[in-house]
CSV table of C-alpha atoms in Angstrom, one decimal:
chain,number,residue,atom,x,y,z
A,519,MET,CA,63.8,6.0,-20.7
A,520,THR,CA,62.7,6.7,-24.3
A,521,SER,CA,65.7,6.5,-26.6
A,522,PHE,CA,65.9,8.9,-29.6
A,523,SER,CA,68.6,9.4,-32.2
A,524,GLU,CA,71.1,12.2,-32.0
A,525,HIS,CA,69.5,14.3,-34.7
A,526,SER,CA,67.5,16.8,-32.7
A,527,PRO,CA,66.6,19.5,-33.5
A,528,VAL,CA,66.2,18.5,-37.1
A,529,PRO,CA,67.2,21.0,-39.7
A,530,VAL,CA,64.5,23.2,-41.3
A,531,ARG,CA,62.4,21.6,-44.0
A,532,PRO,CA,59.9,23.5,-46.3
A,533,PHE,CA,56.5,23.4,-44.7
A,534,PHE,CA,53.4,22.6,-46.8
A,535,TRP,CA,50.1,20.8,-46.6
A,536,SER,CA,48.9,17.8,-48.6
A,537,LEU,CA,46.3,15.1,-48.1
A,538,ARG,CA,49.2,12.5,-47.8
A,539,ARG,CA,51.0,14.6,-45.2
A,540,GLN,CA,47.8,15.1,-43.2
A,541,ARG,CA,47.1,11.3,-43.2
A,542,ARG,CA,50.5,10.6,-41.9
A,543,PHE,CA,50.2,13.2,-39.2
A,544,ASP,CA,46.8,11.9,-38.1
A,545,PHE,CA,47.9,8.2,-38.1
A,546,CYS,CA,51.2,8.5,-36.2
A,547,ARG,CA,53.2,11.5,-35.1
A,548,ARG,CA,56.5,9.5,-35.1
A,549,GLY,CA,55.8,8.1,-38.6
A,550,TYR,CA,55.1,11.7,-39.7
A,551,PHE,CA,58.4,12.9,-38.3
A,552,LEU,CA,60.4,10.1,-39.8
A,553,PHE,CA,58.8,10.7,-43.3
A,554,TYR,CA,59.1,14.5,-43.5
A,555,TYR,CA,62.0,15.3,-41.2
A,556,GLY,CA,63.9,12.1,-40.1
A,557,CYS,CA,65.2,11.2,-43.6
A,558,ALA,CA,66.8,14.6,-44.3
A,559,GLY,CA,70.0,14.1,-46.1
A,560,GLY,CA,69.5,10.4,-46.6
A,561,HIS,CA,70.2,10.7,-50.3
A,562,ASP,CA,73.9,11.5,-49.5
A,563,GLU,CA,76.0,8.3,-49.5
A,564,ASN,CA,78.0,9.8,-46.6
A,565,ALA,CA,74.9,10.2,-44.4
A,566,PRO,CA,74.7,8.1,-41.2
A,567,PRO,CA,73.5,4.6,-41.9
A,568,VAL,CA,70.3,5.1,-39.9
A,569,ILE,CA,69.4,8.1,-42.0
A,570,ARG,CA,70.2,6.2,-45.2
A,571,ALA,CA,68.0,3.3,-44.1
A,572,ARG,CA,65.1,5.7,-43.3
A,573,HIS,CA,65.5,7.4,-46.7
A,574,HIS,CA,65.3,4.1,-48.4
A,575,ARG,CA,62.1,3.1,-46.5
A,576,LYS,CA,60.5,6.5,-47.3
A,577,ARG,CA,60.6,5.5,-51.0
A,578,LEU,CA,58.6,2.3,-50.4
A,579,ARG,CA,55.0,2.1,-51.6
A,580,PRO,CA,52.4,-0.6,-51.0
A,581,PRO,CA,52.1,-2.6,-54.3
A,582,ASP,CA,48.7,-1.2,-55.1
A,583,SER,CA,49.9,2.4,-54.7
A,584,TRP,CA,53.1,1.7,-56.6
A,585,VAL,CA,51.1,0.3,-59.5
A,586,VAL,CA,48.8,3.3,-59.7
A,587,GLU,CA,51.8,5.7,-59.6
A,588,LEU,CA,53.4,3.8,-62.5
A,589,ALA,CA,50.1,3.8,-64.4
A,590,ALA,CA,49.6,7.5,-63.9
A,591,ASP,CA,53.1,8.3,-65.2
A,592,VAL,CA,52.6,6.2,-68.3
A,593,LEU,CA,49.1,7.5,-69.0
A,594,ARG,CA,50.4,11.1,-68.6
A,595,ASP,CA,53.2,10.5,-71.1
A,596,HIS,CA,50.8,9.0,-73.7
A,597,PHE,CA,48.2,11.7,-73.2
A,598,TYR,CA,50.5,14.7,-73.5
A,599,ASN,CA,52.7,13.3,-76.2
A,600,ASN,CA,49.7,12.2,-78.4
A,601,LEU,CA,50.7,8.5,-78.2
A,602,PRO,CA,48.1,5.7,-78.4
A,603,LEU,CA,45.6,5.6,-75.5
A,604,ALA,CA,44.0,2.2,-76.3
A,605,SER,CA,44.4,-0.6,-73.7
A,606,GLY,CA,46.7,-2.7,-75.9
A,607,PRO,CA,49.5,-0.1,-76.5
A,608,LEU,CA,49.2,1.1,-72.9
A,609,GLU,CA,49.5,-2.4,-71.5
A,610,GLY,CA,52.8,-2.9,-73.4
A,611,ALA,CA,54.1,0.5,-72.2
A,612,LEU,CA,53.1,-0.2,-68.6
A,613,LEU,CA,54.8,-3.6,-68.6
A,614,ARG,CA,58.0,-2.3,-70.2
A,615,ARG,CA,58.1,0.6,-67.7
A,616,CYS,CA,57.4,-1.8,-64.8
A,617,ARG,CA,60.2,-4.2,-65.8
A,618,ARG,CA,62.7,-1.4,-66.4
A,619,LEU,CA,62.1,0.2,-63.0
A,620,LEU,CA,62.2,-3.2,-61.2
A,621,ASN,CA,65.4,-4.2,-63.0
A,622,ALA,CA,66.9,-0.8,-62.0
A,623,TRP,CA,65.9,-1.5,-58.4
A,624,ILE,CA,67.2,-5.0,-58.3
A,625,SER,CA,70.5,-4.1,-60.0
A,626,GLY,CA,71.0,-1.1,-57.6
A,627,ALA,CA,70.8,1.5,-60.4
A,628,ALA,CA,67.7,3.0,-58.8
A,629,GLU,CA,69.8,4.2,-56.0
A,630,THR,CA,71.0,7.1,-58.2
A,631,ASP,CA,67.4,8.4,-58.6
A,632,HIS,CA,66.3,9.2,-55.1
A,633,ALA,CA,62.8,10.4,-56.1
A,634,LEU,CA,62.0,7.0,-57.7
A,635,PRO,CA,59.3,5.2,-55.6
A,636,LEU,CA,59.9,1.5,-54.9
A,637,PRO,CA,57.4,-1.3,-54.3
A,638,GLN,CA,57.1,-2.7,-50.8
A,639,LEU,CA,57.1,-6.3,-51.8
A,640,PRO,CA,56.1,-9.1,-49.3
A,641,ASP,CA,58.6,-11.6,-48.0
A,642,GLY,CA,59.1,-14.6,-50.3
A,643,PRO,CA,60.3,-15.3,-53.8
A,644,LEU,CA,61.1,-12.0,-55.5
A,645,TRP,CA,60.0,-13.0,-59.0
A,646,SER,CA,56.7,-14.3,-57.8
A,647,ALA,CA,56.0,-10.8,-56.3
A,648,ILE,CA,57.0,-9.1,-59.5
A,649,ARG,CA,54.8,-11.4,-61.6
A,650,GLN,CA,51.9,-10.4,-59.3
A,651,LEU,CA,52.6,-6.7,-59.9
A,652,GLU,CA,52.5,-7.3,-63.7
A,653,LYS,CA,49.3,-9.2,-63.3
A,654,GLN,CA,47.7,-6.3,-61.5
A,655,LEU,CA,48.7,-4.0,-64.3
A,656,ARG,CA,47.4,-6.3,-67.0
A,657,ASP,CA,44.1,-7.0,-65.3
A,658,ALA,CA,43.5,-3.3,-64.6
A,659,ILE,CA,44.2,-2.0,-68.0
A,660,ARG,CA,42.1,-4.7,-69.6
A,661,SER,CA,39.1,-4.1,-67.4
A,662,PRO,CA,35.9,-3.0,-69.3
A,663,GLY,CA,35.8,0.2,-67.2
A,664,MET,CA,39.3,1.2,-68.0
A,665,THR,CA,39.0,0.3,-71.6
A,666,ALA,CA,35.9,2.5,-72.0
A,667,TRP,CA,37.5,5.3,-70.1
A,668,LEU,CA,40.7,5.2,-72.3
A,669,GLU,CA,38.5,5.3,-75.4
A,670,GLU,CA,36.9,8.4,-74.1
A,671,LEU,CA,40.3,10.0,-73.4
A,672,SER,CA,41.5,9.2,-76.9
A,673,ARG,CA,38.8,11.4,-78.3
A,674,ILE,CA,40.1,14.5,-76.5
A,675,PRO,CA,41.7,16.7,-79.2
A,676,PHE,CA,45.4,17.2,-78.7
A,677,PRO,CA,45.2,21.0,-78.5
A,678,ALA,CA,42.6,20.7,-75.6
A,679,ARG,CA,45.1,18.7,-73.4
A,680,LEU,CA,46.6,21.1,-70.9
A,681,PRO,CA,49.9,20.2,-69.2
A,682,LEU,CA,50.1,20.0,-65.5
A,683,PRO,CA,53.0,20.8,-63.2
A,684,LEU,CA,53.9,18.0,-60.8
A,685,PRO,CA,53.2,18.3,-58.0
A,686,LEU,CA,50.4,20.8,-58.5
A,687,GLU,CA,51.0,23.7,-56.1
A,688,VAL,CA,48.5,26.3,-55.1
A,689,ARG,CA,48.5,29.0,-52.4
A,690,LEU,CA,45.9,29.2,-49.7
A,691,ASN,CA,46.6,32.5,-47.9
A,692,ARG,CA,50.3,32.1,-47.2
A,693,LEU,CA,50.2,28.3,-47.1
A,694,THR,CA,51.6,26.1,-49.9
A,695,VAL,CA,49.2,23.3,-50.7
A,696,TYR,CA,50.0,20.4,-53.0
A,697,GLY,CA,47.8,18.2,-55.1
A,698,ALA,CA,48.4,15.4,-57.6
A,699,PRO,CA,45.9,15.3,-60.5
A,700,THR,CA,46.9,13.1,-63.4
A,701,LEU,CA,45.4,14.9,-66.4
A,702,LEU,CA,43.8,18.2,-67.3
A,703,PHE,CA,41.9,19.0,-70.5
A,704,LEU,CA,39.2,21.2,-71.9
A,705,ARG,CA,35.8,19.8,-72.8
A,706,ASP,CA,33.4,22.2,-74.3
A,707,GLY,CA,35.6,25.0,-73.1
A,708,LYS,CA,35.5,23.8,-69.5
A,709,PRO,CA,38.5,22.4,-67.6
A,710,GLU,CA,38.2,18.8,-66.5
A,711,PHE,CA,40.7,17.3,-64.0
A,712,ILE,CA,41.3,13.6,-63.8
A,713,GLU,CA,42.9,11.7,-60.9
A,714,LEU,CA,43.9,8.1,-61.3
A,715,CYS,CA,43.4,6.5,-57.8
A,716,ARG,CA,44.0,3.3,-55.9
A,717,GLU,CA,40.5,3.8,-54.3
A,718,LEU,CA,37.9,6.4,-55.0
A,719,PRO,CA,38.3,9.3,-52.5
A,720,SER,CA,35.8,9.8,-49.6
A,721,PRO,CA,33.5,12.8,-50.0
A,722,GLU,CA,35.7,14.8,-47.6
A,723,ASP,CA,38.9,13.9,-49.5
A,724,ALA,CA,37.2,14.6,-52.9
A,725,ASP,CA,36.2,18.1,-51.6
A,726,VAL,CA,39.8,18.9,-50.8
A,727,ARG,CA,41.1,17.6,-54.1
A,728,THR,CA,38.4,19.5,-56.0
A,729,LEU,CA,39.2,22.7,-54.1
A,730,ILE,CA,42.9,22.4,-55.2
A,731,HIS,CA,41.9,21.8,-58.8
A,732,ARG,CA,39.7,24.9,-58.7
A,733,TYR,CA,42.4,27.1,-57.2
A,734,HIS,CA,44.8,26.0,-60.0
A,735,ALA,CA,42.2,26.7,-62.7
A,736,TRP,CA,41.6,30.2,-61.3
A,737,GLU,CA,45.2,31.1,-60.5
A,738,ARG,CA,46.7,29.7,-63.8
A,739,LEU,CA,43.8,29.8,-66.3
A,740,LYS,CA,41.6,32.5,-64.9
A,741,ILE,CA,38.6,30.1,-65.2
A,742,PRO,CA,35.8,30.5,-62.5
A,743,PRO,CA,35.5,27.6,-60.1
A,744,GLU,CA,31.9,26.8,-61.1
A,745,ARG,CA,33.2,25.8,-64.6
A,746,VAL,CA,35.6,23.2,-63.3
A,747,CYS,CA,34.9,19.5,-63.2
A,748,SER,CA,36.9,16.9,-61.2
A,749,ARG,CA,36.7,13.2,-61.9
A,750,TYR,CA,38.3,10.3,-60.0
A,751,ILE,CA,39.1,7.0,-61.7
A,752,ARG,CA,39.8,3.8,-59.8
A,753,PHE,CA,42.6,2.1,-61.7
A,754,ARG,CA,41.8,-1.5,-61.0
A,755,ASP,CA,38.4,-1.4,-62.8
A,756,GLY,CA,37.8,2.1,-64.2
A,757,THR,CA,35.0,3.0,-61.8
A,758,THR,CA,34.5,6.7,-61.9
A,759,GLY,CA,33.5,9.2,-59.2
A,760,GLY,CA,33.5,13.0,-59.1
A,761,ASP,CA,31.7,16.2,-58.4
A,762,ASP,CA,30.2,16.7,-61.9
A,763,GLY,CA,30.8,20.4,-61.5
A,764,ASP,CA,29.0,21.0,-58.2
A,765,GLY,CA,32.2,21.5,-56.2
A,766,GLY,CA,31.3,19.6,-53.1
A,767,ASN,CA,31.8,21.6,-49.9
A,768,PRO,CA,34.7,24.1,-50.4
A,769,GLY,CA,34.2,25.8,-47.0
A,770,ALA,CA,34.7,22.5,-45.2
A,771,ALA,CA,37.7,21.7,-47.4
A,772,VAL,CA,39.4,25.1,-46.6
A,773,ASP,CA,38.8,24.6,-42.9
A,774,ARG,CA,40.2,21.1,-43.0
A,775,ILE,CA,43.4,22.3,-44.7
A,776,LEU,CA,44.0,25.3,-42.5
A,777,ASN,CA,43.2,23.5,-39.3
A,778,GLY,CA,45.4,20.5,-40.2
A,779,ALA,CA,48.2,22.8,-41.2
A,780,ALA,CA,47.9,24.7,-37.9
A,781,ALA,CA,48.1,21.5,-35.9
A,782,MET,CA,51.3,20.5,-37.7
A,783,ALA,CA,52.8,23.9,-37.3
A,784,GLU,CA,52.5,23.7,-33.6
A,785,TYR,CA,55.4,21.3,-33.6
A,786,LEU,CA,57.7,23.8,-35.4
A,787,LEU,CA,60.3,25.7,-33.5
A,788,PRO,CA,60.8,29.4,-34.2
A,789,ASP,CA,63.4,28.7,-36.8
A,790,GLY,CA,61.2,26.2,-38.6
A,791,SER,CA,63.0,23.1,-37.3
A,792,VAL,CA,61.5,20.4,-35.1
A,793,ARG,CA,62.6,18.1,-32.2
A,794,GLU,CA,62.4,14.4,-32.6
A,795,GLU,CA,61.4,13.8,-29.0
A,796,ASP,CA,58.2,15.8,-29.7
A,797,PHE,CA,57.0,13.0,-31.9
A,798,PRO,CA,56.2,9.8,-30.0
A,799,PRO,CA,55.0,6.6,-31.7
A,800,ARG,CA,51.4,5.6,-31.6
A,801,ALA,CA,50.2,3.0,-28.9
A,802,GLY,CA,49.7,0.2,-31.5
A,803,GLY,CA,47.9,-0.8,-34.6
A,804,CYS,CA,50.8,0.2,-36.8
A,805,GLY,CA,49.9,-2.2,-39.6
A,806,HIS,CA,52.6,-2.4,-42.3
A,807,CYS,CA,54.2,0.9,-41.4
A,808,ILE,CA,57.5,1.3,-43.4
A,809,PHE,CA,59.2,2.7,-40.2
A,810,ALA,CA,58.4,-0.1,-37.9
A,811,GLU,CA,62.1,-0.9,-37.5
A,812,ASP,CA,62.8,2.7,-36.3
A,813,CYS,CA,60.3,2.4,-33.5
A,814,LYS,CA,61.6,-0.9,-32.0
A,815,PRO,CA,64.3,0.7,-29.8
A,816,ILE,CA,61.8,3.2,-28.4
A,817,ARG,CA,59.1,0.5,-27.7
A,818,LYS,CA,61.7,-1.7,-25.9
A,819,SER,CA,63.0,1.2,-23.7
């Protein structure tokens, strides 16, 4: 018989849609449950050990993703505080932030900041893995593509740099939709969104991200969608992609969001809670899922 924990139904959690959430839902229903519902309350030191452990695993990111999140945070700080945007100063800031976060993690101090993402490091010597993270940061920020792109950003006048809320929240009908652009500025009076990425998005993902940008520009800035430009920058080499103002396929993006949200909402009980037993694990091909340990008891039963 399948064995589940004693936390069903799971308390109500705010429902929203994002690309990350949709990917988890499509990949594995149980992984989706564990990430968005099964960790509830895990920040509390008095929570059951299994929930605490899940909460810790939820914070883990693959090294490439962790590096990009770190770089986006540092870039955002420099861009909006009018600090140097050249590769040299940014490299120093990136390495200092990297070492400070890793030291906080190793010492246990990071446990007081439960929103702080952690790198999912491979087995083996810890310092070797940390040096590899630092090398990724140095190689990326020194790449010709990133160097050229940072020079372009440094020419954006400070008054044209428009702060962004994190995460970016828009409303699609009554549905809350989240996005995560890195920067926003005006160029020739037109808003330009920048997203720093691990990989350039697929055309379908870019359509969704661009749609979110355009909704924000209209809701907050009252700027028509056709004036908005979205660009995507691959951090490791500065390769650029984007819509160049054509907007992609907004109709398909809206359908994808609403259909995906409807499929997730089918699992909600009338009070907004869910039942763990409604979320079985996938048949296989789990890769490096952070919740593999949570599925072992179920697979053995």
